[in-house]
Amino acid sequence: RVQADVGGVLGRSSTWQILRGIRRQEGLRGAYRGAGPGLARSFIANGVGYVVYITLQDWQRRAIVPASLLTRPPLTNGPRS
């Protein structure tokens, strides 16, 4: 709603003032109106990200190159005595 406030009706209202106004006019349900598409997008994006992560992890386990070659050795300042 704040993003869609083209006419500047909300002005310099704080977040709490805006939420109180929504609650007064539309009830608690009005505060969550429009959350469905955002939740669906997050669910899909996180699901895809998880599948990619698991797939890459599986490919690394099955790779011809050992995992020890994929990691960098620790940095040293020379031999210690």
JSON list of C-alpha atoms in Angstrom, two decimals, residues 27-79:
[
{"chain": "A", "resi": 27, "resn": "GLY", "atom": "CA", "xyz": [-9.49, -5.57, 10.33]},
{"chain": "A", "resi": 28, "resn": "LEU", "atom": "CA", "xyz": [-6.61, -7.93, 10.92]},
{"chain": "A", "resi": 29, "resn": "ARG", "atom": "CA", "xyz": [-7.29, -9.71, 7.64]},
{"chain": "A", "resi": 30, "resn": "GLY", "atom": "CA", "xyz": [-6.47, -6.52, 5.74]},
{"chain": "A", "resi": 31, "resn": "ALA", "atom": "CA", "xyz": [-2.90, -6.55, 7.06]},
{"chain": "A", "resi": 32, "resn": "TYR", "atom": "CA", "xyz": [-2.27, -9.88, 5.33]},
{"chain": "A", "resi": 33, "resn": "ARG", "atom": "CA", "xyz": [-4.09, -9.07, 2.10]},
{"chain": "A", "resi": 34, "resn": "GLY", "atom": "CA", "xyz": [-1.81, -9.71, -0.86]},
{"chain": "A", "resi": 35, "resn": "ALA", "atom": "CA", "xyz": [0.66, -11.86, 1.09]},
{"chain": "A", "resi": 36, "resn": "GLY", "atom": "CA", "xyz": [-0.28, -15.02, -0.85]},
{"chain": "A", "resi": 37, "resn": "PRO", "atom": "CA", "xyz": [1.62, -14.25, -4.07]},
{"chain": "A", "resi": 38, "resn": "GLY", "atom": "CA", "xyz": [4.74, -13.24, -2.14]},
{"chain": "A", "resi": 39, "resn": "LEU", "atom": "CA", "xyz": [4.63, -16.42, -0.06]},
{"chain": "A", "resi": 40, "resn": "ALA", "atom": "CA", "xyz": [4.12, -18.54, -3.17]},
{"chain": "A", "resi": 41, "resn": "ARG", "atom": "CA", "xyz": [7.09, -16.88, -4.89]},
{"chain": "A", "resi": 42, "resn": "SER", "atom": "CA", "xyz": [9.27, -17.44, -1.83]},
{"chain": "A", "resi": 43, "resn": "PHE", "atom": "CA", "xyz": [8.20, -21.07, -1.55]},
{"chain": "A", "resi": 44, "resn": "ILE", "atom": "CA", "xyz": [9.03, -21.74, -5.21]},
{"chain": "A", "resi": 45, "resn": "ALA", "atom": "CA", "xyz": [12.34, -19.83, -5.16]},
{"chain": "A", "resi": 46, "resn": "ASN", "atom": "CA", "xyz": [13.53, -21.51, -1.95]},
{"chain": "A", "resi": 47, "resn": "GLY", "atom": "CA", "xyz": [12.46, -24.91, -3.25]},
{"chain": "A", "resi": 48, "resn": "VAL", "atom": "CA", "xyz": [14.36, -24.44, -6.49]},
{"chain": "A", "resi": 49, "resn": "GLY", "atom": "CA", "xyz": [17.42, -23.20, -4.62]},
{"chain": "A", "resi": 50, "resn": "TYR", "atom": "CA", "xyz": [17.33, -26.23, -2.34]},
{"chain": "A", "resi": 51, "resn": "VAL", "atom": "CA", "xyz": [17.04, -28.65, -5.27]},
{"chain": "A", "resi": 52, "resn": "VAL", "atom": "CA", "xyz": [20.00, -27.00, -7.01]},
{"chain": "A", "resi": 53, "resn": "TYR", "atom": "CA", "xyz": [22.05, -27.17, -3.80]},
{"chain": "A", "resi": 54, "resn": "ILE", "atom": "CA", "xyz": [21.30, -30.87, -3.28]},
{"chain": "A", "resi": 55, "resn": "THR", "atom": "CA", "xyz": [22.00, -31.65, -6.95]},
{"chain": "A", "resi": 56, "resn": "LEU", "atom": "CA", "xyz": [25.37, -29.88, -6.89]},
{"chain": "A", "resi": 57, "resn": "GLN", "atom": "CA", "xyz": [26.25, -31.63, -3.65]},
{"chain": "A", "resi": 58, "resn": "ASP", "atom": "CA", "xyz": [25.40, -34.97, -5.23]},
{"chain": "A", "resi": 59, "resn": "TRP", "atom": "CA", "xyz": [27.45, -34.17, -8.34]},
{"chain": "A", "resi": 60, "resn": "GLN", "atom": "CA", "xyz": [30.44, -33.29, -6.18]},
{"chain": "A", "resi": 61, "resn": "ARG", "atom": "CA", "xyz": [30.18, -36.61, -4.34]},
{"chain": "A", "resi": 62, "resn": "ARG", "atom": "CA", "xyz": [30.09, -38.50, -7.65]},
{"chain": "A", "resi": 63, "resn": "ALA", "atom": "CA", "xyz": [32.75, -36.43, -9.38]},
{"chain": "A", "resi": 64, "resn": "ILE", "atom": "CA", "xyz": [35.89, -37.97, -10.78]},
{"chain": "A", "resi": 65, "resn": "VAL", "atom": "CA", "xyz": [37.95, -35.28, -9.09]},
{"chain": "A", "resi": 66, "resn": "PRO", "atom": "CA", "xyz": [38.32, -35.98, -5.38]},
{"chain": "A", "resi": 67, "resn": "ALA", "atom": "CA", "xyz": [36.85, -33.38, -3.08]},
{"chain": "A", "resi": 68, "resn": "SER", "atom": "CA", "xyz": [40.27, -32.83, -1.53]},
{"chain": "A", "resi": 69, "resn": "LEU", "atom": "CA", "xyz": [41.42, -31.26, -4.81]},
{"chain": "A", "resi": 70, "resn": "LEU", "atom": "CA", "xyz": [38.46, -28.88, -4.82]},
{"chain": "A", "resi": 71, "resn": "THR", "atom": "CA", "xyz": [39.41, -27.27, -1.50]},
{"chain": "A", "resi": 72, "resn": "ARG", "atom": "CA", "xyz": [42.34, -24.94, -0.95]},
{"chain": "A", "resi": 73, "resn": "PRO", "atom": "CA", "xyz": [45.05, -25.97, 1.48]},
{"chain": "A", "resi": 74, "resn": "PRO", "atom": "CA", "xyz": [45.45, -23.79, 4.56]},
{"chain": "A", "resi": 75, "resn": "LEU", "atom": "CA", "xyz": [47.74, -20.78, 4.21]},
{"chain": "A", "resi": 76, "resn": "THR", "atom": "CA", "xyz": [51.04, -21.05, 6.05]},
{"chain": "A", "resi": 77, "resn": "ASN", "atom": "CA", "xyz": [53.85, -18.61, 6.77]},
{"chain": "A", "resi": 78, "resn": "GLY", "atom": "CA", "xyz": [56.55, -21.20, 6.20]},
{"chain": "A", "resi": 79, "resn": "PRO", "atom": "CA", "xyz": [57.90, -23.97, 8.36]}
]
